[in-house]
Structure formats: structure tokens, C-alpha cells
Amino acid sequence: MSCKRQAGADALAASAIAAERIEPIPETSDAERVVADVVVIGAPPAVAKRVRDSVPLWFHTFALAPGVYTPGIARDHGYRLAVLGADRFARRSVLDVGAFDGFYSFLAEVRGARRVVAVDNEQYVDWVNARFGVTLTGGVGFRAIAGLLGSRVEYRRMDALDVRELGERFDVALCFGILHRVTDPTALLRALADVLAPGGEIVLETYGSRLATDAPPFEAHEPGDVYARDDFVHWGFSPDGLRRLGRIVGLDDVEVVDQLEIDGHPRILAVLRATQAASDVAAAGLKG
């Protein structure tokens, strides 16, 4: 075989292997539609369908109009709503890190938050391409929904570790599905703790652990251990693990709200705060 033919054959083989690795985009579940109905957008049906079809892949499911939903790929987020009532957001400032399409940013806004800042480094575009073979522009879903809502949520393309650069403090920081994806979870929690206003809190959801209670408080995962074609699930956290991390960064009040399994994977939901004593120590340190 000639060199040109061999090169062509190699290219075809590589393409075939790549195609085999691509997953089909999952269908939206009824459970996600129930969650989506919490944020009622109410766009005209024709506009809703046009916006839905303008984004090649949606992570979050949104109720754009009666019977018109974005086909979000995220699964079973309903359990998070237990910590996202209007009492958590009313008249408060909110930071949402790893916002993706921004469902929780917009939820905070419609539930009365006075200011919401959504942050994402948009690295998910590489994950979407590797897993589903879809080319996605960062922030496209967020901007589409913001336009329909006439939203005032501020979107910043920024890594969660850099939130100090925002130069402001927040009453609530939302951190969903992010902590287990960073190589240094302590650094992320410290960054979020540093931008909390006095009395502020981090509402956190992350990958959990099935280890026994007397086992080490963290699980360390190698690339691909947890999800196929997903090399960025590094950690699993037990309740004790989250409490230890919280104490390291000065958030010594850690309320574990729920532990459950989603599609066969352990998840943990918690709220992290500083007690008054810890806040006083931190304030004294800043003055010194």
C-alpha cells in the first residue's frame, strides 16, 4: 500500500474510533421538567422553540413556554431545591460558580435575590465535545435564557478559584457539581469563603462517598474511574470530609442536608457557614 493510502486508512480508522467513543445525547427526563417548572419563563411558543433550537446542547432544562422545554442533559437535580427556597435568596447577594446555562442563577433572581453573579470558566465546551461530539460556544445557553427573562444576572467568564478578583462579597455562594472536579478542593472552598459577607454561607453539592464511617474522609479517583470519557472527577467526600475541609477554611458550621444516590452515584448536599467565633477570629486576622 502506498504512503498516501496508508495515511488515508489510518485517518479513517482514527475517525471510526472517535465515533465509537461519542455518546448519544440523553433525552430530558420528566423529573427535570418538574424542576424546570420552578422558573417559569412564559415566552411565546414560536420564540421559545427558536431559542431552544438555537443551542446545540443544553445542560439545564428550562420551561420556555407551556410544553416547550430545553432538552437538558443534567439529571435528577430536584433534591437541590430543598435548600433553594425564597428565604435563602430574598434581598441577598448570590454568587453561582460553575453556572453553565445558569438555571440556579436565574432561580435565585426570580426568588428575590437583589444581585446575582454567575461565574464559569467555560471548560465544559471541551467536555461536551469529547463526550457528545458537539461543538458548543461557551455561555450560549445562559445568554439565550437571560434574553428571554430580561435578566439582570451578571455573567463572568472566570475560574471559580479567581472569584476574589470580583472585588465584592456575597451572602450566598452556590457551588453545585464543582468541588469534586478541582484538583485542590481546599483552595476552592477558601476562595469562596474569602468572598462571603459576614453571616454568609456556601450551599454545596458534590460527589459523595460510600466509604464506611471509620474510613478515610475522602476518596481519590483516577481519570475515568467514575464516568466514561470524564477525566475530571477527582474526589468523593463523606460528611466528615466536608466538615474537615470546612474547618480548614474557617467554615466550622457544616450542615449535611442530604446524602443520596443519583443514577448509581453517591451525592452529598451541605451548607457551610462560619460560627460567630470563627468569624471573629477571621476578622481579627484581617485587622492584624
GROMACS .gro file of C-alpha atoms in nm:
model
  288
    1MET     CA    1   0.000   0.000   0.000
    2SER     CA    2   0.127   0.349  -0.083
    3CYS     CA    3   0.206   0.601   0.191
    4LYS     CA    4  -0.092   0.816   0.087
    5ARG     CA    5  -0.331   0.520   0.101
    6GLN     CA    6  -0.191   0.412   0.438
    7ALA     CA    7  -0.233   0.764   0.575
    8GLY     CA    8  -0.591   0.772   0.450
    9ALA     CA    9  -0.664   0.435   0.607
   10ASP     CA   10  -0.514   0.549   0.937
   11ALA     CA   11  -0.727   0.864   0.933
   12LEU     CA   12  -1.044   0.665   0.868
   13ALA     CA   13  -0.957   0.424   1.147
   14ALA     CA   14  -0.896   0.711   1.388
   15SER     CA   15  -1.229   0.869   1.289
   16ALA     CA   16  -1.409   0.540   1.345
   17ILE     CA   17  -1.255   0.502   1.691
   18ALA     CA   18  -1.350   0.859   1.781
   19ALA     CA   19  -1.706   0.800   1.661
   20GLU     CA   20  -1.735   0.491   1.879
   21ARG     CA   21  -1.643   0.698   2.183
   22ILE     CA   22  -1.915   0.956   2.127
   23GLU     CA   23  -2.222   0.911   2.345
   24PRO     CA   24  -2.575   0.986   2.226
   25ILE     CA   25  -2.723   1.295   2.387
   26PRO     CA   26  -2.962   1.167   2.656
   27GLU     CA   27  -3.327   1.262   2.649
   28THR     CA   28  -3.465   1.504   2.904
   29SER     CA   29  -3.630   1.332   3.198
   30ASP     CA   30  -3.974   1.412   3.339
   31ALA     CA   31  -3.804   1.482   3.673
   32GLU     CA   32  -3.600   1.760   3.516
   33ARG     CA   33  -3.912   1.913   3.363
   34VAL     CA   34  -4.064   1.930   3.711
   35VAL     CA   35  -3.755   2.117   3.832
   36ALA     CA   36  -3.766   2.345   3.527
   37ASP     CA   37  -4.124   2.448   3.606
   38VAL     CA   38  -3.992   2.629   3.914
   39VAL     CA   39  -3.858   2.904   3.685
   40VAL     CA   40  -4.149   3.000   3.459
   41ILE     CA   41  -4.026   3.191   3.154
   42GLY     CA   42  -4.351   3.214   2.956
   43ALA     CA   43  -4.209   3.306   2.616
   44PRO     CA   44  -4.434   3.296   2.308
   45PRO     CA   45  -4.424   2.938   2.173
   46ALA     CA   46  -4.261   3.033   1.842
   47VAL     CA   47  -3.989   3.230   2.020
   48ALA     CA   48  -3.940   2.951   2.273
   49LYS     CA   49  -3.889   2.691   2.002
   50ARG     CA   50  -3.646   2.914   1.815
   51VAL     CA   51  -3.436   2.968   2.128
   52ARG     CA   52  -3.450   2.600   2.218
   53ASP     CA   53  -3.322   2.501   1.875
   54SER     CA   54  -3.053   2.771   1.863
   55VAL     CA   55  -2.834   2.599   2.123
   56PRO     CA   56  -2.673   2.271   2.009
   57LEU     CA   57  -2.662   2.122   2.361
   58TRP     CA   58  -2.837   2.226   2.679
   59PHE     CA   59  -2.712   2.120   3.021
   60HIS     CA   60  -3.005   2.258   3.219
   61THR     CA   61  -3.371   2.206   3.142
   62PHE     CA   62  -3.577   2.526   3.121
   63ALA     CA   63  -3.952   2.569   3.083
   64LEU     CA   64  -3.951   2.818   2.796
   65ALA     CA   65  -4.325   2.811   2.725
   66PRO     CA   66  -4.615   2.577   2.805
   67GLY     CA   67  -4.500   2.238   2.676
   68VAL     CA   68  -4.171   2.373   2.538
   69TYR     CA   69  -3.859   2.271   2.732
   70THR     CA   70  -3.490   2.282   2.657
   71PRO     CA   71  -3.356   1.925   2.626
   72GLY     CA   72  -3.120   1.943   2.924
   73ILE     CA   73  -2.882   1.654   2.985
   74ALA     CA   74  -2.843   1.709   3.361
   75ARG     CA   75  -3.023   1.451   3.571
   76ASP     CA   76  -3.227   1.447   3.892
   77HIS     CA   77  -3.146   1.790   4.030
   78GLY     CA   78  -3.475   1.808   4.217
   79TYR     CA   79  -3.320   1.726   4.555
   80ARG     CA   80  -3.124   2.054   4.544
   81LEU     CA   81  -3.445   2.255   4.562
   82ALA     CA   82  -3.476   2.173   4.933
   83VAL     CA   83  -3.204   2.431   5.008
   84LEU     CA   84  -3.305   2.686   4.745
   85GLY     CA   85  -3.623   2.840   4.880
   86ALA     CA   86  -3.709   3.208   4.862
   87ASP     CA   87  -3.593   3.251   5.223
   88ARG     CA   88  -3.239   3.168   5.113
   89PHE     CA   89  -3.232   3.432   4.840
   90ALA     CA   90  -3.470   3.717   4.925
   91ARG     CA   91  -3.283   4.051   4.935
   92ARG     CA   92  -2.946   3.873   4.936
   93SER     CA   93  -2.647   3.881   4.702
   94VAL     CA   94  -2.566   3.549   4.535
   95LEU     CA   95  -2.259   3.405   4.362
   96ASP     CA   96  -2.312   3.097   4.142
   97VAL     CA   97  -1.986   2.924   4.045
   98GLY     CA   98  -1.983   2.672   3.762
   99ALA     CA   99  -2.309   2.820   3.638
  100PHE     CA  100  -2.318   2.655   3.289
  101ASP     CA  101  -2.661   2.750   3.144
  102GLY     CA  102  -2.742   2.937   3.466
  103PHE     CA  103  -3.053   2.764   3.598
  104TYR     CA  104  -2.962   2.828   3.961
  105SER     CA  105  -2.855   3.186   3.890
  106PHE     CA  106  -3.195   3.262   3.738
  107LEU     CA  107  -3.371   3.070   4.015
  108ALA     CA  108  -3.201   3.293   4.273
  109GLU     CA  109  -3.309   3.600   4.078
  110VAL     CA  110  -3.675   3.502   4.048
  111ARG     CA  111  -3.679   3.409   4.417
  112GLY     CA  112  -3.585   3.758   4.520
  113ALA     CA  113  -3.206   3.791   4.521
  114ARG     CA  114  -3.105   4.157   4.496
  115ARG     CA  115  -2.788   4.076   4.299
  116VAL     CA  116  -2.665   3.759   4.126
  117VAL     CA  117  -2.326   3.698   3.968
  118ALA     CA  118  -2.280   3.382   3.761
  119VAL     CA  119  -1.926   3.255   3.703
  120ASP     CA  120  -1.800   2.983   3.470
  121ASN     CA  121  -1.462   2.918   3.310
  122GLU     CA  122  -1.646   2.751   3.018
  123GLN     CA  123  -1.417   2.448   3.017
  124TYR     CA  124  -1.733   2.246   2.973
  125VAL     CA  125  -1.713   2.311   2.597
  126ASP     CA  126  -1.426   2.061   2.579
  127TRP     CA  127  -1.615   1.808   2.789
  128VAL     CA  128  -1.924   1.842   2.567
  129ASN     CA  129  -1.717   1.792   2.254
  130ALA     CA  130  -1.527   1.492   2.390
  131ARG     CA  131  -1.834   1.319   2.530
  132PHE     CA  132  -2.105   1.405   2.279
  133GLY     CA  133  -1.918   1.529   1.973
  134VAL     CA  134  -2.097   1.865   1.991
  135THR     CA  135  -1.928   2.198   1.924
  136LEU     CA  136  -2.065   2.445   2.177
  137THR     CA  137  -1.991   2.813   2.231
  138GLY     CA  138  -1.934   2.898   2.596
  139GLY     CA  139  -2.219   3.086   2.763
  140VAL     CA  140  -2.460   3.049   2.471
  141GLY     CA  141  -2.735   2.884   2.675
  142PHE     CA  142  -2.700   3.137   2.956
  143ARG     CA  143  -2.729   3.431   2.720
  144ALA     CA  144  -3.033   3.281   2.549
  145ILE     CA  145  -3.223   3.240   2.876
  146ALA     CA  146  -3.112   3.578   3.009
  147GLY     CA  147  -3.254   3.739   2.696
  148LEU     CA  148  -3.591   3.569   2.737
  149LEU     CA  149  -3.615   3.665   3.103
  150GLY     CA  150  -3.481   4.016   3.065
  151SER     CA  151  -3.249   3.907   3.343
  152ARG     CA  152  -3.011   4.132   3.536
  153VAL     CA  153  -2.785   3.842   3.638
  154GLU     CA  154  -2.424   3.934   3.566
  155TYR     CA  155  -2.225   3.667   3.381
  156ARG     CA  156  -1.848   3.649   3.410
  157ARG     CA  157  -1.620   3.410   3.226
  158MET     CA  158  -1.389   3.332   3.515
  159ASP     CA  159  -1.243   3.038   3.702
  160ALA     CA  160  -1.404   2.977   4.040
  161LEU     CA  161  -1.060   2.998   4.202
  162ASP     CA  162  -1.036   3.360   4.087
  163VAL     CA  163  -1.357   3.495   4.240
  164ARG     CA  164  -1.163   3.727   4.472
  165GLU     CA  165  -1.099   3.934   4.158
  166LEU     CA  166  -1.469   4.028   4.156
  167GLY     CA  167  -1.391   4.264   4.443
  168GLU     CA  168  -1.717   4.209   4.630
  169ARG     CA  169  -1.872   3.988   4.895
  170PHE     CA  170  -2.181   3.771   4.877
  171ASP     CA  171  -2.441   3.646   5.120
  172VAL     CA  172  -2.474   3.312   4.941
  173ALA     CA  173  -2.230   3.118   4.723
  174LEU     CA  174  -2.375   2.830   4.520
  175CYS     CA  175  -2.125   2.555   4.436
  176PHE     CA  176  -2.301   2.268   4.260
  177GLY     CA  177  -2.114   1.979   4.098
  178ILE     CA  178  -1.777   2.156   4.110
  179LEU     CA  179  -1.581   2.063   4.425
  180HIS     CA  180  -1.505   1.708   4.310
  181ARG     CA  181  -1.376   1.840   3.976
  182VAL     CA  182  -1.094   2.059   4.106
  183THR     CA  183  -0.753   1.921   4.196
  184ASP     CA  184  -0.736   2.132   4.512
  185PRO     CA  185  -1.078   2.143   4.683
  186THR     CA  186  -0.937   2.331   4.981
  187ALA     CA  187  -0.827   2.615   4.754
  188LEU     CA  188  -1.175   2.641   4.602
  189LEU     CA  189  -1.351   2.647   4.937
  190ARG     CA  190  -1.103   2.903   5.066
  191ALA     CA  191  -1.167   3.125   4.763
  192LEU     CA  192  -1.542   3.106   4.821
  193ALA     CA  193  -1.507   3.162   5.195
  194ASP     CA  194  -1.299   3.472   5.126
  195VAL     CA  195  -1.581   3.636   4.929
  196LEU     CA  196  -1.857   3.565   5.180
  197ALA     CA  197  -2.015   3.858   5.358
  198PRO     CA  198  -2.047   3.835   5.738
  199GLY     CA  199  -2.307   3.568   5.809
  200GLY     CA  200  -2.273   3.432   5.456
  201GLU     CA  201  -2.294   3.068   5.354
  202ILE     CA  202  -2.186   2.824   5.085
  203VAL     CA  203  -2.457   2.593   4.952
  204LEU     CA  204  -2.262   2.297   4.823
  205GLU     CA  205  -2.346   1.983   4.626
  206THR     CA  206  -2.074   1.741   4.520
  207TYR     CA  207  -1.978   1.378   4.464
  208GLY     CA  208  -2.024   1.173   4.780
  209SER     CA  209  -1.862   0.864   4.924
  210ARG     CA  210  -1.967   0.507   5.000
  211LEU     CA  211  -1.677   0.450   5.240
  212ALA     CA  212  -1.752   0.325   5.591
  213THR     CA  213  -1.780   0.590   5.861
  214ASP     CA  214  -1.446   0.485   6.014
  215ALA     CA  215  -1.269   0.501   5.675
  216PRO     CA  216  -1.066   0.799   5.546
  217PRO     CA  217  -1.289   1.104   5.486
  218PHE     CA  218  -1.206   1.138   5.116
  219GLU     CA  219  -1.198   0.913   4.812
  220ALA     CA  220  -0.943   0.985   4.539
  221HIS     CA  221  -1.045   0.883   4.186
  222GLU     CA  222  -0.828   0.829   3.882
  223PRO     CA  223  -0.934   0.965   3.540
  224GLY     CA  224  -1.229   0.768   3.403
  225ASP     CA  225  -1.300   0.585   3.732
  226VAL     CA  226  -1.641   0.744   3.782
  227TYR     CA  227  -1.774   0.839   3.437
  228ALA     CA  228  -1.654   0.720   3.098
  229ARG     CA  229  -1.481   0.996   2.897
  230ASP     CA  230  -1.477   1.220   3.203
  231ASP     CA  231  -1.129   1.262   3.349
  232PHE     CA  232  -1.218   1.531   3.599
  233VAL     CA  233  -1.395   1.361   3.888
  234HIS     CA  234  -1.107   1.360   4.134
  235TRP     CA  235  -1.274   1.323   4.473
  236GLY     CA  236  -1.558   1.174   4.673
  237PHE     CA  237  -1.650   1.342   5.002
  238SER     CA  238  -1.801   1.196   5.317
  239PRO     CA  239  -1.978   1.420   5.570
  240ASP     CA  240  -1.667   1.407   5.788
  241GLY     CA  241  -1.456   1.505   5.489
  242LEU     CA  242  -1.665   1.816   5.423
  243ARG     CA  243  -1.653   1.910   5.791
  244ARG     CA  244  -1.275   1.883   5.792
  245LEU     CA  245  -1.243   2.093   5.477
  246GLY     CA  246  -1.480   2.348   5.625
  247ARG     CA  247  -1.273   2.383   5.940
  248ILE     CA  248  -0.955   2.431   5.735
  249VAL     CA  249  -1.104   2.737   5.561
  250GLY     CA  250  -1.281   2.877   5.867
  251LEU     CA  251  -1.630   2.742   5.795
  252ASP     CA  252  -1.678   2.536   6.108
  253ASP     CA  253  -2.057   2.503   6.088
  254VAL     CA  254  -2.124   2.235   5.824
  255GLU     CA  255  -2.484   2.117   5.793
  256VAL     CA  256  -2.518   1.800   5.586
  257VAL     CA  257  -2.865   1.833   5.436
  258ASP     CA  258  -2.887   1.514   5.229
  259GLN     CA  259  -2.696   1.211   5.105
  260LEU     CA  260  -2.842   1.007   4.821
  261GLU     CA  261  -2.764   0.818   4.503
  262ILE     CA  262  -2.833   0.961   4.159
  263ASP     CA  263  -2.805   0.719   3.866
  264GLY     CA  264  -2.596   0.491   4.087
  265HIS     CA  265  -2.360   0.764   4.206
  266PRO     CA  266  -2.338   0.900   4.564
  267ARG     CA  267  -2.406   1.271   4.608
  268ILE     CA  268  -2.392   1.493   4.914
  269LEU     CA  269  -2.567   1.825   4.978
  270ALA     CA  270  -2.448   2.060   5.253
  271VAL     CA  271  -2.447   2.419   5.377
  272LEU     CA  272  -2.121   2.561   5.513
  273ARG     CA  273  -2.107   2.864   5.742
  274ALA     CA  274  -1.870   3.026   5.988
  275THR     CA  275  -1.981   3.041   6.351
  276GLN     CA  276  -1.957   3.379   6.520
  277ALA     CA  277  -1.639   3.273   6.698
  278ALA     CA  278  -1.473   3.172   6.372
  279SER     CA  279  -1.587   3.496   6.208
  280ASP     CA  280  -1.436   3.699   6.493
  281VAL     CA  281  -1.105   3.515   6.458
  282ALA     CA  282  -1.102   3.577   6.081
  283ALA     CA  283  -1.182   3.945   6.130
  284ALA     CA  284  -0.905   3.980   6.388
  285GLY     CA  285  -0.663   3.818   6.146
  286LEU     CA  286  -0.756   4.067   5.873
  287LYS     CA  287  -0.702   4.361   6.109
  288GLY     CA  288  -0.364   4.224   6.213
   0.00000   0.00000   0.00000
